[in-house]
PDB file of C-alpha atoms in Angstrom:
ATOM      1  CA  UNK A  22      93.933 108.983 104.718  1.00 58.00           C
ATOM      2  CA  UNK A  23      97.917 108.954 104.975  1.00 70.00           C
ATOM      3  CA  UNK A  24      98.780 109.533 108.616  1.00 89.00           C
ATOM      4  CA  UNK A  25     101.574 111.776 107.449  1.00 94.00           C
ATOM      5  CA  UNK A  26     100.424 114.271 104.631  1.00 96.00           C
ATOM      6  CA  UNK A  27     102.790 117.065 102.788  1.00 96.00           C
ATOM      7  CA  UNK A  28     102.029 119.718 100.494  1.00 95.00           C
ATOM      8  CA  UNK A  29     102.790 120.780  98.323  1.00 97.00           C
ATOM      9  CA  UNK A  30     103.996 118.011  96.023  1.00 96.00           C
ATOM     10  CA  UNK A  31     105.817 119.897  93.806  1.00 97.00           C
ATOM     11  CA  UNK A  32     107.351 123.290  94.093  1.00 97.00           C
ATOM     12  CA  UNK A  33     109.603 125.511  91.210  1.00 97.00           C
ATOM     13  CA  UNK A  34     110.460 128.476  92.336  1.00 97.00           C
ATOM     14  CA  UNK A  35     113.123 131.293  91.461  1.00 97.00           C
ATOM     15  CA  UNK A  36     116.816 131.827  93.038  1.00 97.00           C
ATOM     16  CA  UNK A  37     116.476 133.941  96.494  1.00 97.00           C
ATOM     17  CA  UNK A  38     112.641 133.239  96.790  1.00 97.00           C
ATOM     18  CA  UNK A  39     111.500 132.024 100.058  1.00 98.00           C
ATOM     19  CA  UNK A  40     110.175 128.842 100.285  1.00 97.00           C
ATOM     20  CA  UNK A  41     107.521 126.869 102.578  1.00 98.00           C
ATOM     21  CA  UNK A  42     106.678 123.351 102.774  1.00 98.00           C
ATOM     22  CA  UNK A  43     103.792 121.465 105.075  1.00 98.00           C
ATOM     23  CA  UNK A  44     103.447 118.826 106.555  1.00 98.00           C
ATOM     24  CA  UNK A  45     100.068 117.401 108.715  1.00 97.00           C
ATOM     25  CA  UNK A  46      99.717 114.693 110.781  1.00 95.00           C
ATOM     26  CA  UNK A  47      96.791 112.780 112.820  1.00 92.00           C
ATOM     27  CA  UNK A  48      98.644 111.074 115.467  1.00 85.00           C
ATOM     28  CA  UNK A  49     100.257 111.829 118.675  1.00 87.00           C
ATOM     29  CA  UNK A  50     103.891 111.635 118.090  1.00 89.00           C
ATOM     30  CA  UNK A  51     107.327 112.042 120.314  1.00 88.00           C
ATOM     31  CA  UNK A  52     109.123 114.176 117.794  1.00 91.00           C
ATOM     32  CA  UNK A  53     108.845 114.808 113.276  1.00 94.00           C
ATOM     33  CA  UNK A  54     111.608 114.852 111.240  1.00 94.00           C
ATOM     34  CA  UNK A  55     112.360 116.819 108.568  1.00 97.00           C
ATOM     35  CA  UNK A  56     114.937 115.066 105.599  1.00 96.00           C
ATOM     36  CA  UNK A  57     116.654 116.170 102.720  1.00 97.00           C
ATOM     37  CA  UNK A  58     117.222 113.508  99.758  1.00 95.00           C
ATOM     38  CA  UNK A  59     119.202 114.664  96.500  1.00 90.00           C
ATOM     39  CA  UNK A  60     118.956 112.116  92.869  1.00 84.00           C
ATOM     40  CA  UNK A  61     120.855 109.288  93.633  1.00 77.00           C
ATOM     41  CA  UNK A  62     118.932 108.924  96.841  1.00 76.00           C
ATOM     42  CA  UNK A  63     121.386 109.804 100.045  1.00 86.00           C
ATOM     43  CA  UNK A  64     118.995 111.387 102.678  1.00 93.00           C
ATOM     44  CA  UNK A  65     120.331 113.573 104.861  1.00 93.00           C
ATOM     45  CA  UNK A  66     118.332 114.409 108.603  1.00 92.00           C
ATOM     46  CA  UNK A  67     117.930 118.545 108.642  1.00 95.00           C
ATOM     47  CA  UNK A  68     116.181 118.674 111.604  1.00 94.00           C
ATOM     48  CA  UNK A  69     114.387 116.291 114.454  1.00 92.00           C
ATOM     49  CA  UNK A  70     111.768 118.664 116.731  1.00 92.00           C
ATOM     50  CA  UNK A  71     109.315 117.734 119.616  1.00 91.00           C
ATOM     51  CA  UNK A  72     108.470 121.692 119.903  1.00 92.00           C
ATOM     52  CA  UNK A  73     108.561 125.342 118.405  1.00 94.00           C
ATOM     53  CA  UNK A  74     111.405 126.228 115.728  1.00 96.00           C
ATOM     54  CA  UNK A  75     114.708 124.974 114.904  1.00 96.00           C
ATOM     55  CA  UNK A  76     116.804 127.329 112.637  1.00 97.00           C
ATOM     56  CA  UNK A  77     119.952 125.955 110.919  1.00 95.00           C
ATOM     57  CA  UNK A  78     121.382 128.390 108.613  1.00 96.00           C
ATOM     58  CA  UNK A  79     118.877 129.163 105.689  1.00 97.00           C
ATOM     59  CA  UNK A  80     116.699 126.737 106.798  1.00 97.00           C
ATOM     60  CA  UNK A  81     113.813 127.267 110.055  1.00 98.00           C
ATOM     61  CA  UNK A  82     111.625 123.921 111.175  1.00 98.00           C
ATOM     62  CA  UNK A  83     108.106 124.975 112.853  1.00 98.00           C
ATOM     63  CA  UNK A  84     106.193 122.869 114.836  1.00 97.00           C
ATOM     64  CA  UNK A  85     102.508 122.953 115.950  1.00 96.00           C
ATOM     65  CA  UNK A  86     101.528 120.089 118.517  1.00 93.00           C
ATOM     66  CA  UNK A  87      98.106 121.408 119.544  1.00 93.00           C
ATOM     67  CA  UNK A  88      97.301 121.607 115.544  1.00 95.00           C
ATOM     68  CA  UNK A  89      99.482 118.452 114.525  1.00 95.00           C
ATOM     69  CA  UNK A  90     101.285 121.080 112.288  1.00 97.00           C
ATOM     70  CA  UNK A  91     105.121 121.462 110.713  1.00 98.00           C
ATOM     71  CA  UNK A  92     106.534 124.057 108.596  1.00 98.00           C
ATOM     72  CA  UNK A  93     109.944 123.953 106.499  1.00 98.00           C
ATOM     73  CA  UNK A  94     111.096 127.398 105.729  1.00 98.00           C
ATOM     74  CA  UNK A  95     113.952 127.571 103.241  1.00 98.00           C
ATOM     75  CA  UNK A  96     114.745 131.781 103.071  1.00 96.00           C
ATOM     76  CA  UNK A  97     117.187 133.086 100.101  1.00 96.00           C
ATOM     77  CA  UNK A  98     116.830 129.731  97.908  1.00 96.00           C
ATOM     78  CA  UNK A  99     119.111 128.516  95.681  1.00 96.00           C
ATOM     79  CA  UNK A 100     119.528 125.737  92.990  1.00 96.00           C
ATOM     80  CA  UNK A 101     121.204 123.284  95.124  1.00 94.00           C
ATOM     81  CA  UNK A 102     118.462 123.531  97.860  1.00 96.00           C
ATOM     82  CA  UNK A 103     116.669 120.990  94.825  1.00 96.00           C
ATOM     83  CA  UNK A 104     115.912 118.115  96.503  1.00 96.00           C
ATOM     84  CA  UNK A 105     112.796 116.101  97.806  1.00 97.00           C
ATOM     85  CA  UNK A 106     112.266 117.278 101.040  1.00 98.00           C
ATOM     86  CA  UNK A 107     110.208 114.408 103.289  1.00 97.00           C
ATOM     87  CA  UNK A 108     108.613 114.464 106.835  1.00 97.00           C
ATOM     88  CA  UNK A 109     108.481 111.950 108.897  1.00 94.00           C
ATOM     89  CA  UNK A 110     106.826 111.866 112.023  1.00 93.00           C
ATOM     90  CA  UNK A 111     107.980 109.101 115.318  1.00 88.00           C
ATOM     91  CA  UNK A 112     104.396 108.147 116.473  1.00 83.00           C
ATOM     92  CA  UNK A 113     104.372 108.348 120.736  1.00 81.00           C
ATOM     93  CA  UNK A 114     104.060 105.015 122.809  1.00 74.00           C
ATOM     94  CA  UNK A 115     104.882 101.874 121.636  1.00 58.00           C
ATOM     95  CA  UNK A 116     104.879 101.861 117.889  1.00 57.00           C
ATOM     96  CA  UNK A 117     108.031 104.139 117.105  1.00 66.00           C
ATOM     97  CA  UNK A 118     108.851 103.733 114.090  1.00 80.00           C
ATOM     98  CA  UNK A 119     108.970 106.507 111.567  1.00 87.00           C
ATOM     99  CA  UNK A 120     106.017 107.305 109.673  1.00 90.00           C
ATOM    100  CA  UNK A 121     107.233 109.131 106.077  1.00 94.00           C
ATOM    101  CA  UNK A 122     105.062 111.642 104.214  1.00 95.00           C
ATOM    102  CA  UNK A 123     105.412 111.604 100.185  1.00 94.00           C
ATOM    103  CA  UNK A 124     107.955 114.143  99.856  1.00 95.00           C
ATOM    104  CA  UNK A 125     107.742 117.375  98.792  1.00 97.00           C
ATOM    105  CA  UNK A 126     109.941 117.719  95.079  1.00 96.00           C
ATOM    106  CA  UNK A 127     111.832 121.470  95.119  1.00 97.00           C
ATOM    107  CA  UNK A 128     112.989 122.868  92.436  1.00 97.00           C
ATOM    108  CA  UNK A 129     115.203 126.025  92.374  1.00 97.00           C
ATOM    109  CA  UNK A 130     115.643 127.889  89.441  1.00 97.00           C
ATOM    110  CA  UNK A 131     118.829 130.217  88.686  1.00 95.00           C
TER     111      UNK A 131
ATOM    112  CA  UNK B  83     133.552 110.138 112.319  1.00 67.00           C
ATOM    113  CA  UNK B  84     132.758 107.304 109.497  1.00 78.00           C
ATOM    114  CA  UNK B  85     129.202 108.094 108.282  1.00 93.00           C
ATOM    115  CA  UNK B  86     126.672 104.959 108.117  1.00 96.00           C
ATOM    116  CA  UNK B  87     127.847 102.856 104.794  1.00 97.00           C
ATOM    117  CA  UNK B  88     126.037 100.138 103.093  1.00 97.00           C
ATOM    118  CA  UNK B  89     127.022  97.101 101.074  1.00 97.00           C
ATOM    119  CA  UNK B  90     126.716  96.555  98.650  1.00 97.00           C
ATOM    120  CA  UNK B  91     125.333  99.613  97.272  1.00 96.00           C
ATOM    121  CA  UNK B  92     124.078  98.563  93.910  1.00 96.00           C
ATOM    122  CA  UNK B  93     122.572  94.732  93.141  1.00 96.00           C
ATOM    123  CA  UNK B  94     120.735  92.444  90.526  1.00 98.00           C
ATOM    124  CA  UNK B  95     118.974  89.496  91.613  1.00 97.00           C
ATOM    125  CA  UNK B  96     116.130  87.439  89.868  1.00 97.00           C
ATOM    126  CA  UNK B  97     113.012  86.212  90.896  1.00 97.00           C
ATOM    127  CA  UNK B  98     112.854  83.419  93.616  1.00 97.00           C
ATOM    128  CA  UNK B  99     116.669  84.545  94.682  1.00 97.00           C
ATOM    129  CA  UNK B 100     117.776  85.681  98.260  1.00 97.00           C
ATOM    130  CA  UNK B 101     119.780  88.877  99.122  1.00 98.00           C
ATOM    131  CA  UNK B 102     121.399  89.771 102.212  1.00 98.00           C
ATOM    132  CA  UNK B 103     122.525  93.653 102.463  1.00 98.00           C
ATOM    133  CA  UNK B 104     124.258  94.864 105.256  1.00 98.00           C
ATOM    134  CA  UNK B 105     124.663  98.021 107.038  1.00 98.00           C
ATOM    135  CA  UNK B 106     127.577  99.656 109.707  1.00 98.00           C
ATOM    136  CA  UNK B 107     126.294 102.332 111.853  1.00 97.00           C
ATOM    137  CA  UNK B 108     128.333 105.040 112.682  1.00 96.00           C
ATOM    138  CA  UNK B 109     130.845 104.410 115.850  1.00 94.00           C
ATOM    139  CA  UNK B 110     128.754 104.712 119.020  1.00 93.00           C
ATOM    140  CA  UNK B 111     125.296 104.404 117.836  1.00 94.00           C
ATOM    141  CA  UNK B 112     123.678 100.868 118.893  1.00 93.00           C
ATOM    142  CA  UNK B 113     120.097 101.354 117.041  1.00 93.00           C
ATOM    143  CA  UNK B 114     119.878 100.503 113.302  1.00 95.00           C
ATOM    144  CA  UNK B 115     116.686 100.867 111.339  1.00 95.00           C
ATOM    145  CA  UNK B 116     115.877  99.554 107.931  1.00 97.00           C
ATOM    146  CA  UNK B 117     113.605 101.134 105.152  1.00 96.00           C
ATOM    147  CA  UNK B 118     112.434 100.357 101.926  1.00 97.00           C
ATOM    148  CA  UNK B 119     111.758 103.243  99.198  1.00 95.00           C
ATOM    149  CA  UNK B 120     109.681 102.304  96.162  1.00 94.00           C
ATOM    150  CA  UNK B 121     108.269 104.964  93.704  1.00 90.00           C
ATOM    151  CA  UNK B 122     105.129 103.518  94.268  1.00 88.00           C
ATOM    152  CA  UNK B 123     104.971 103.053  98.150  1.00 90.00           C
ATOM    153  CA  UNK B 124     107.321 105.901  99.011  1.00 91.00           C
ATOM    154  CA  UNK B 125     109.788 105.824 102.464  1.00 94.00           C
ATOM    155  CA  UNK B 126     108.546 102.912 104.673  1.00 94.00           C
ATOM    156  CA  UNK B 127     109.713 101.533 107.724  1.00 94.00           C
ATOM    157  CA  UNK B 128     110.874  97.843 108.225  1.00 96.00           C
ATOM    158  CA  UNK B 129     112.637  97.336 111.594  1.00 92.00           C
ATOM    159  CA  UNK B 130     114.048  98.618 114.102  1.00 93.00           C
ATOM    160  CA  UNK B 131     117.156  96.929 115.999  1.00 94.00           C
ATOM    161  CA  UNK B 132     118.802  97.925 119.571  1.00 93.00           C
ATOM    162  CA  UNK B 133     121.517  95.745 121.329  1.00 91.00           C
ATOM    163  CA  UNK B 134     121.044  93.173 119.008  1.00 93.00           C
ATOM    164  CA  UNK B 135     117.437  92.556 119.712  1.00 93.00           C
ATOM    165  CA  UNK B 136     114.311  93.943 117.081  1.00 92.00           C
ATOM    166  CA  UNK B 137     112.373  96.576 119.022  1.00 89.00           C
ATOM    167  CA  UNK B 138     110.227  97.334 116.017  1.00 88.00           C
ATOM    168  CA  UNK B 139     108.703  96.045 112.909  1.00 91.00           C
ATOM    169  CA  UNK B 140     106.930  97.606 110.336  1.00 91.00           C
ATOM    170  CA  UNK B 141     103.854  96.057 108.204  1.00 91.00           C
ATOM    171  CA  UNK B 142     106.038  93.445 105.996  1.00 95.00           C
ATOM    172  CA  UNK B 143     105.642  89.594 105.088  1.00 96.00           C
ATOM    173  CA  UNK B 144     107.868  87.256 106.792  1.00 95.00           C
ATOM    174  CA  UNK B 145     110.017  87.012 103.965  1.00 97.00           C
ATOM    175  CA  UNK B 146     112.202  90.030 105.293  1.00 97.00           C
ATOM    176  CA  UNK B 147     114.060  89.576 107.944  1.00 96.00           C
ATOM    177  CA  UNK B 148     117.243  91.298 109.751  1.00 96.00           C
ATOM    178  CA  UNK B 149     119.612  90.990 112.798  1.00 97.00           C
ATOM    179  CA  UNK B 150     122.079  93.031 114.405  1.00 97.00           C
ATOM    180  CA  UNK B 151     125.709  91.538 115.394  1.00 96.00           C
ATOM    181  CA  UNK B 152     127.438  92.883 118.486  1.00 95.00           C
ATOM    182  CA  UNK B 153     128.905  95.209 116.942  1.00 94.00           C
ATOM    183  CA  UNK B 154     125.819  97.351 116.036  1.00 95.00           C
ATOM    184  CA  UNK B 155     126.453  96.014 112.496  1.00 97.00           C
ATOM    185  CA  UNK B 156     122.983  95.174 111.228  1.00 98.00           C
ATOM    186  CA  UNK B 157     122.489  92.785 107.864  1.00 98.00           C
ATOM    187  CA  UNK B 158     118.900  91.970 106.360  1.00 98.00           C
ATOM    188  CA  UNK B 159     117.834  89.407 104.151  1.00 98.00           C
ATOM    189  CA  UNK B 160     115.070  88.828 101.886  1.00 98.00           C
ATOM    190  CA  UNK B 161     114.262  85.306 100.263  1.00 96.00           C
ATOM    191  CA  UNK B 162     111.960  84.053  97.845  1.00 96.00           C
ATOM    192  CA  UNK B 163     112.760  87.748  95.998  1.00 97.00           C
ATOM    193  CA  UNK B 164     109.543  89.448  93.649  1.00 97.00           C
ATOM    194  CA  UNK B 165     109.803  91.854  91.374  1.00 97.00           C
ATOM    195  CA  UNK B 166     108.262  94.137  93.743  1.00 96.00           C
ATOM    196  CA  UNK B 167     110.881  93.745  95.943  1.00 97.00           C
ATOM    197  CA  UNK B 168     112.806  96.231  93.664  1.00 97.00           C
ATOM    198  CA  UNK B 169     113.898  99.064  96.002  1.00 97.00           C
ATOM    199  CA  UNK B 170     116.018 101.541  97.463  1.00 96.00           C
ATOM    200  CA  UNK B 171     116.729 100.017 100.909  1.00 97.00           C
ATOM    201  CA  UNK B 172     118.634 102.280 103.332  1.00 96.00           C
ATOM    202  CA  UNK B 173     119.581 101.938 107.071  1.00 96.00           C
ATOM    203  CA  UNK B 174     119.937 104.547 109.427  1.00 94.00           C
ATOM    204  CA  UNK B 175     121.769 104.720 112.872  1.00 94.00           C
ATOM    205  CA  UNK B 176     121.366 106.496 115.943  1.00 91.00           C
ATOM    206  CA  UNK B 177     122.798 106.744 119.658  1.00 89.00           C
ATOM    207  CA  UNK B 178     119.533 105.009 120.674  1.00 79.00           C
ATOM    208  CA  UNK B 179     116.054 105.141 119.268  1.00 70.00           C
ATOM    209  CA  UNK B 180     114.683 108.861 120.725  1.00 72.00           C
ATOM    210  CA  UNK B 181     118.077 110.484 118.936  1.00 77.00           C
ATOM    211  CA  UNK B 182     118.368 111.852 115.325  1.00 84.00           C
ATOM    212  CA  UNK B 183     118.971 109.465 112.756  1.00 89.00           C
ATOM    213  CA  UNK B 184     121.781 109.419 110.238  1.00 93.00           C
ATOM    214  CA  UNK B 185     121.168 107.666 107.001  1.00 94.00           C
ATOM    215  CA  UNK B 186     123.128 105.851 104.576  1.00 95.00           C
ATOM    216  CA  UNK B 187     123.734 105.967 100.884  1.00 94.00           C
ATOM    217  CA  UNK B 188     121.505 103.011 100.063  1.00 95.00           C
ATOM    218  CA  UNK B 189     121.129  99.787  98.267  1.00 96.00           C
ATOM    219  CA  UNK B 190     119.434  99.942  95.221  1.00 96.00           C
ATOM    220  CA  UNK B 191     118.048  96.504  94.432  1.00 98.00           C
ATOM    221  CA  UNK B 192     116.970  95.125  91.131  1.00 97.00           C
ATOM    222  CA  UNK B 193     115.302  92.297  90.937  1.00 97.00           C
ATOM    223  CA  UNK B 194     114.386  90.510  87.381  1.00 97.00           C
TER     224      UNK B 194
END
């Protein structure tokens, strides 16, 4: 089982819908990461959260510690929200590196 | 501010070849990490410098390696290449290793 799991894998949806993606994870971590990465690969970091919500925009990051739980809320979409969407979650203690989930491909039709 | 840039950002090697990519974090930030993206694999980690010293390595054979210069610049290498090694590899800098990181464009290698 992948430490760091997302769901779903794929998403289409229609201009202005709103949009969720999940992610799960099974260890104790210091903060999760949310990143955007367009074709041709740049990533860019939309949000980094230890606790409750981050809103930036259209976009709204929700975090669950007690249930190991992250939302990424995406309200009014629109075709160039299309991305993968990845999160990535800094493990407490020692080990800090970031752990990635699979991604999440979006798709927003006009 | 200069975002994070790579070099070079597109490269062919073959088999049995060594690369060395390289990697300049923005102004001010002193810890670099390293990642490797593979359709198969996904996003995963490889190290982690601060001050010039590795804090962090991820679950890799010996055959990659890195270093960071005084300047925060970071370079890693990777000898005796496979064809698996054939990657996206990116960098990403940050004040120091709690803070958000900022990623650069990538290196997409090829090897044949």
């Amino acid at each position: 089982k992948n430490e760091v799991e997302q769901s779903p894998q794929n998403l289409t949806a229609q201009e202005g819908e709103f949009i969720t993606i999940n992610c799960s994870y099974s260890v104790g971590i210091s903060a999760l990461h949310w990143l955007q990465q367009h074709p041709g690969g740049g990533i860019v970091s939309l949000f980094m959260l230890s606790s409750g919500k981050k809103k930036h925009g259209r976009l709204i990051a929700t975090i669950n510690i007690q249930e190991k739980h992250s939302s990424l809320h995406i309200t009014a979409s629109h075709p160039r929200d299309s991305a993968v969407y990845i999160c990535a979650v800094k493990a407490a203690g020692s080990a800090r590196q970031l752990t990635f989930g699979s991604g999440t491909q979006l798709t927003v039709l006009p | 501010k200069a975002g994070v840039t790579q070099t070079p950002r597109y490269l062919i090697k073959t088999r049995g070849q060594q690369v060395t990519l390289s990697c300049s974090p923005i102004s001010g930030h002193r810890s670099v990490s390293w990642y490797q993206q593979t359709p198969g694999q996904g996003l995963q980690f490889l190290f982690e410098y601060f001050s010039e010293t590795q804090r962090n390595k991820g679950n890799f054979p010996g055959r990659f390696s890195g270093r960071q210069f005084s300047n925060s610049r970071s370079e890693m290498n990777v000898s005796t290449l496979e064809l698996g090694d054939s990657a996206l590899y990116l960098c990403a800098s940050s004040r120091t290793a709690n803070y958000e990181q900022y990623f650069g464009p990538g290196t997409r290698l090829t090897v044949t």
